Structures are given as structure tokens and as C-alpha cells.
XYZ file of C-alpha atoms in Angstrom:
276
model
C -10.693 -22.257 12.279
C -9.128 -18.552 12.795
C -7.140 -19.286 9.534
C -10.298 -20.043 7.811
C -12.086 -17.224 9.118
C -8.691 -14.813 7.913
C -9.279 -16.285 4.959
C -12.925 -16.316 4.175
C -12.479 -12.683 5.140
C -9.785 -11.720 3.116
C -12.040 -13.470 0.028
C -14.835 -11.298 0.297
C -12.857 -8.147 1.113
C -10.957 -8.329 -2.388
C -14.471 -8.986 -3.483
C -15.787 -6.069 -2.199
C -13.053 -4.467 -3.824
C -13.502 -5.604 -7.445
C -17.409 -4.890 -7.155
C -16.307 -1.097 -6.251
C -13.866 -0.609 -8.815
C -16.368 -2.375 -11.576
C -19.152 -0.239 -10.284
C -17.603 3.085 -11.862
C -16.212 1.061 -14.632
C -20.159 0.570 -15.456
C -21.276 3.631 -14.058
C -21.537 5.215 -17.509
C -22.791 2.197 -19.164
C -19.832 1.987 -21.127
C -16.620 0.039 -20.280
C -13.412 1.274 -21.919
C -10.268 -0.867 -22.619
C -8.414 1.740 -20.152
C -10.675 1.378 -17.795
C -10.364 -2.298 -17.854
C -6.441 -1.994 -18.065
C -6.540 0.487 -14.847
C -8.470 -2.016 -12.786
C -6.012 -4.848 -13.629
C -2.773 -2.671 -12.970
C -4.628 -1.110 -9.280
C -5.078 -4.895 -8.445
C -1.879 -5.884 -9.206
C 0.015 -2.852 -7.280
C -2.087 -3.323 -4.014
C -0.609 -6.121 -1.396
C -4.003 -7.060 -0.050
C -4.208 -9.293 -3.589
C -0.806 -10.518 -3.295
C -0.675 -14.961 -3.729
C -3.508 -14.497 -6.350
C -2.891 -16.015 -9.383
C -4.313 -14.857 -12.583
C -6.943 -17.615 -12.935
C -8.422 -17.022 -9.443
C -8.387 -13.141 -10.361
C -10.243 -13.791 -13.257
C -13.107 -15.594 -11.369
C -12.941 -13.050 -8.834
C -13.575 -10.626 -11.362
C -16.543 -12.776 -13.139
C -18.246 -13.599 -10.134
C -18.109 -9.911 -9.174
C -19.521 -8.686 -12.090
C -22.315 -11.591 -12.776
C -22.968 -10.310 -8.838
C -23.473 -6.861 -9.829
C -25.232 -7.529 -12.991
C -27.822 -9.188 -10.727
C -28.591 -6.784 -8.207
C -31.337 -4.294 -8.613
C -30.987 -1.863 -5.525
C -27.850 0.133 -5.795
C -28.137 0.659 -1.988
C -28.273 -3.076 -0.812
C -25.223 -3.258 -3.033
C -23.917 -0.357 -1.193
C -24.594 -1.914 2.445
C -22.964 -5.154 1.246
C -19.788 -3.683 0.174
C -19.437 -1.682 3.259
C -20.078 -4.893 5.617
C -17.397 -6.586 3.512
C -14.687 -3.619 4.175
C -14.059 -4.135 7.650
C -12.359 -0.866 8.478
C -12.031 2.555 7.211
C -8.814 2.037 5.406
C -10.065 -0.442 3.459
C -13.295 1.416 2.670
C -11.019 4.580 1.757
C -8.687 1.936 -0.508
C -12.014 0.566 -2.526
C -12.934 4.222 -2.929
C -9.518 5.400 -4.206
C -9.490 2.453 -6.074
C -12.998 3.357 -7.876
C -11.621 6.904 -8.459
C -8.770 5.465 -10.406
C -10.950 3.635 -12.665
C -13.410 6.549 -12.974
C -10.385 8.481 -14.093
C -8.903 6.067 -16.495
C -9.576 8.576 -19.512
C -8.284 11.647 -17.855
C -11.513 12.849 -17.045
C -14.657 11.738 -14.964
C -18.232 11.869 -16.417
C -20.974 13.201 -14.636
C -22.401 9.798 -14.510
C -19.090 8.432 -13.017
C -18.489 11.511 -10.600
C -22.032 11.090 -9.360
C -21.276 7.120 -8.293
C -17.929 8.252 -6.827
C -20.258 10.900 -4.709
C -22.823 7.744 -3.503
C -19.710 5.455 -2.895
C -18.428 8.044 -1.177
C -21.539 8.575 0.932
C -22.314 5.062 1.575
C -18.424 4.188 2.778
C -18.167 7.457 5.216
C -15.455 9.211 3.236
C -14.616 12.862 4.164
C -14.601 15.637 1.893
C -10.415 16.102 2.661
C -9.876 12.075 2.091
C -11.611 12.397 -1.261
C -9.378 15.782 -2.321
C -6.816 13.686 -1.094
C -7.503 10.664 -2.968
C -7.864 12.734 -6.279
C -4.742 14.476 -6.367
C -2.911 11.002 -5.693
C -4.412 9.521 -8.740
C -4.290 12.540 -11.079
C -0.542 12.716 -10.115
C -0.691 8.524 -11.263
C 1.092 8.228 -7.598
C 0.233 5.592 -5.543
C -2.852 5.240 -3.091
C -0.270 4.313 -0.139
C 0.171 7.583 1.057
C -3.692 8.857 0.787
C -4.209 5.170 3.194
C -1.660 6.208 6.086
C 1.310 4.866 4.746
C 3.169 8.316 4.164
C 6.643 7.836 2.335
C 8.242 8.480 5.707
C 6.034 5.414 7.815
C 7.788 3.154 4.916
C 11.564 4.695 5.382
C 11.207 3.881 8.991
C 9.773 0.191 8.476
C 12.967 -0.230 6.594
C 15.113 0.844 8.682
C 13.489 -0.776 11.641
C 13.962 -4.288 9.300
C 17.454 -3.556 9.441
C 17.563 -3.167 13.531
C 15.336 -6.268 13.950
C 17.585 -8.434 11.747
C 19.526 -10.922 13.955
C 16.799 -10.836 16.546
C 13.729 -8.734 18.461
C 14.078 -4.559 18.015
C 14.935 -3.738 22.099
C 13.423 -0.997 23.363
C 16.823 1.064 23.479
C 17.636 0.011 19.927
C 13.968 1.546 19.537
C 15.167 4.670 20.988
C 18.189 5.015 18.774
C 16.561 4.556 16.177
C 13.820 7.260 16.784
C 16.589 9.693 17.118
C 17.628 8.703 14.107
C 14.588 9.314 12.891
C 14.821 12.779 14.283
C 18.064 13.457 12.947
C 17.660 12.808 8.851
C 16.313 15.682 6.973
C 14.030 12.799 5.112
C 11.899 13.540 8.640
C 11.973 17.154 9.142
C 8.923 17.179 8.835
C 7.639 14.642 10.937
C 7.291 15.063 15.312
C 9.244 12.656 17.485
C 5.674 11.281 18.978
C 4.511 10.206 15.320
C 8.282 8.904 14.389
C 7.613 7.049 17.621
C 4.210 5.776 16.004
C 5.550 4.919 13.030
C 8.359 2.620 14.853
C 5.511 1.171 16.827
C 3.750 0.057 13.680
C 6.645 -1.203 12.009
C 7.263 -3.830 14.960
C 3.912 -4.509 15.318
C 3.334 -5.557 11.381
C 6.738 -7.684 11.247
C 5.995 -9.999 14.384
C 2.113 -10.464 12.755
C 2.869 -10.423 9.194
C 6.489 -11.630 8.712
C 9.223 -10.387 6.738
C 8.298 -11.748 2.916
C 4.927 -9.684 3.351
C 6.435 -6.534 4.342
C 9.119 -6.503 1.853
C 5.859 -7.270 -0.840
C 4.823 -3.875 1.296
C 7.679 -1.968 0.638
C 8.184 -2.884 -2.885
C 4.599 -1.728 -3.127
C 4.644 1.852 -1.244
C 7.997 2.782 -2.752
C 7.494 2.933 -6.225
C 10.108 5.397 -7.636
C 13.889 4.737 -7.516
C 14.835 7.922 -5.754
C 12.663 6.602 -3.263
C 14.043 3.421 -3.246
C 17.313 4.644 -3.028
C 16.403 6.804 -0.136
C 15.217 3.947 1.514
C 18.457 1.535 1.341
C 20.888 4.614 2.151
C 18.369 4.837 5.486
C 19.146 1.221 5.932
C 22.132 1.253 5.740
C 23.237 3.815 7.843
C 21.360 1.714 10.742
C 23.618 -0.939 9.612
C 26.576 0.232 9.961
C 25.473 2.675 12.829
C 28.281 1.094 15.455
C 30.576 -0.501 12.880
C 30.310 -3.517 10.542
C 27.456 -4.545 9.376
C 26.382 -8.198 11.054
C 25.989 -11.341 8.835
C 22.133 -11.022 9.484
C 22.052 -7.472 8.620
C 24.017 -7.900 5.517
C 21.385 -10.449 4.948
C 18.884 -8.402 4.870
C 20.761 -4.900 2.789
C 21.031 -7.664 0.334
C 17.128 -8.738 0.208
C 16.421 -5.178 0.309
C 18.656 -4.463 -2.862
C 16.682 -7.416 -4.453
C 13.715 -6.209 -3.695
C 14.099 -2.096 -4.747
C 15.915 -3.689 -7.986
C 19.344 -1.702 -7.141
C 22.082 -2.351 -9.047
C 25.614 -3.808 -7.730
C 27.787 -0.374 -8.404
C 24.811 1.594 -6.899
C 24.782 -0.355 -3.755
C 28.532 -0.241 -3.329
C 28.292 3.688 -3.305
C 25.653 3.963 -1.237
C 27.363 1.219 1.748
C 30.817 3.090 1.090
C 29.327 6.447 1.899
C 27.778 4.961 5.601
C 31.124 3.789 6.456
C 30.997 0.240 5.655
């Protein structure tokens, strides 16, 4: 029954979702190709649709917009999607997702700007979130960071994959790694109570979620390949932090490198220069 339940929910989240995001594709009464193209490429980049195929997207999208086409109180619509997005990250995704289709063309209409106002009314966004939300997607960056998944929450999941490899992070291997945390310049900027957070997090989504789904996470949030080198050197510097790399942590470098898309020559200078 609790699987059903995660499931039924998870349904009429990505629901909620595609009704947002078609809502300011409409919202000028006109539907452009781009527009169409943007909603199709957010979908695919987000990891709350990953395991959907293309046919079940497809009705997902139908039944979304047959929904909409239905409905003849924009605030009922409103109340629906909001008691379908279960927290405010997902209320600030299906917002940020609705800005990037109202922006498809480079530029909002007043029609489109005005919906992203109501959505943004009706879902309890703040005025900062929204600036937020608009530089992201003006910048064609990903919504990660505007949802609380800075760049630096990711370089610490990966690096706490690596220390959980053969077995449960310890709480002193936690430590070590904070001050590890502490010690690259990629987190100058961050305090040792948040780096602490982020480690926290990290655990936390591996022993619910499992490894596949946070590598899906990663490959997500991490979109460029500086970042994605960043994010390997970080790993493997916790690798090879007392020595030779372990068979399971090896294991893991390697899905990593599979997973960021590094090359074999890349990956050799990047283990050579942390000592392995």
C-alpha cells in the first residue's frame, strides 16, 4: 500500500507539473514550436520524471491538456495544482518550470508574465525565488541550484558516494570529510554548519533513494564538464585520501566516470594528480 500511495503521488505531482508548464504555454493563446520543444527538454532534464517512457509522457501530456482545456475557473485550477505539489520545492520547480516555457522566445508577453505573476501568487513564491528563478533560466542554467541544490550540495554528495562505498559513512569518516569540505577552495564560500548540512543530506538521500537515483541526480545537477570534472577530482581525492583506492571505491570512480561521460586519458590525469 505505501508503494502505491508513493506512486499515485508521484503520478499526479508530474501532473501537476505538465498542467503548470502548459498553462503559460497557452497563456497567450498561442503555442509555439519552442515552446513545445522547451517543455519536452525541462521534462527530460528533471529526475522527478526519470523511468517515464515516451508513450506514458505523451498521455501525461494529453490528459493534462484535455484537463485544462476543460476547466473554466483558473483558480480551482490553481488550488488543484497546489494540493498536487506537496512541498515548496516542488511548487518553486513547477513555477521555474512555467518560467522556462514562458521564456522559450527570449522574451515574455504581458499575457504570459501576468500568468507567471498568478502562478506565482497561488504557489507562495517570494519575490527573491522568482528573481532567482529568472536569472537561472535567462542564463539557460539549470533550475537545480534556484531548488536548493547549489553546485557545492552536489560536490559533496559525490564525494560522500565515494566515503560510503564499501559500507555505511561513520560518523568520523563524516568528520573528515567535512574538513575536507572546509579545506577545498570549491567551498570557500560555504560555513562548516551548512557543509555539515549538506553531508547530512547526502546520507540521508542515499540510504532512502539508493545509489542508481542519485547518480540520475548528479548527472542531472552537474550539467557542464568543468563541473563534472570538478566533481570526480573531489572524488577522488576522498579516494585516495589514506592511500589506494579500495576495490569498492574504484567501483564507484569508475560509475562516476560513466556517468559525467569522462574520457579514459582525462581520468588517468585527474587519479595521477590525487596520488593514486
Amino acid at each position: 500500500m505505501p508503494r502505491e500511495q508513493a506512486l499515485t503521488a508521484r503520478k499526479q505531482r508530474n501532473a501537476a507539473l505538465i498542467e503548470t508548464m502548459l498553462l503559460a504555454a497557452i497563456a497567450d493563446g498561442s503555442v509555439s514550436q519552442r515552446e513545445i520543444q522547451t517543455l519536452l527538454r525541462r521534462v527530460i532534464e528533471r529526475p522527478e520524471f526519470e523511468g517515464t517512457s515516451a508513450q506514458e509522457l505523451n498521455a501525461l501530456v494529453e490528459s493534462s491538456a484535455q484537463r485544462l482545456s476543460e476547466a473554466t475557473d483558473l483558480q480551482v485550477v490553481l488550488a488543484s495544482l497546489r494540493s498536487r505539489l506537496p512541498d515548496h520545492k516542488n511548487r518553486m520547480l513547477a513555477f521555474g518550470l512555467a518560467a522556462a516555457v514562458a521564456f522559450a522566445d527570449q522574451r515574455a508577453t504581458k499575457l504570459e508574465l501576468g500568468l507567471l505573476k498568478t502562478i506565482q501568487a497561488a504557489l507562495g513564491i517570494s519575490e527573491d525565488e522568482v528573481a532567482q528563478i529568472i536569472d537561472i533560466i535567462e542564463k539557460g542554467g539549470s533550475l537545480s541550484e534556484a531548488l536548493g541544490e547549489p553546485l557545492e550540495r552536489l560536490y559533496a554528495e559525490v564525494m560522500v558516494l565515494v566515503s560510503a562505498a564499501d559500507g555505511q559513512l561513520k560518523e568520523a569518516e563524516a568528520r573528515a570529510l567535512v574538513e575536507s569540505l572546509a579545506a577545498d577552495p570549491a567551498f570557500q564560500e560555504v560555513s562548516p554548519e551548512r557543509a555539515q548540512g549538506f553531508v547530512g543530506e547526502a546520507v540521508a538521500a542515499l540510504a532512502t533513494e539508493g545509489l542508481p537515483r542519485r547518480l540520475q541526480v548528479l548527472a542531472h545537477g552537474l550539467t557542464t564538464h568543468k563541473q563534472r570534472v570538478k566533481a570526480y577530482r573531489l572524488a577522488t581525492k576522498i579516494a585516495h585520501a589514506s592511500g589506494k583506492a579500495s576495490p569498492a571505491e574504484q567501483r564507484l570512480l569508475e560509475l562516476l566516470q560513466a556517468t559525467f561521460g569522462l574520457a579514459d586519458d582525462e581520468v588517468a590525469r585527474l587519479d595521477k594528480g590525487s596520488g593514486a
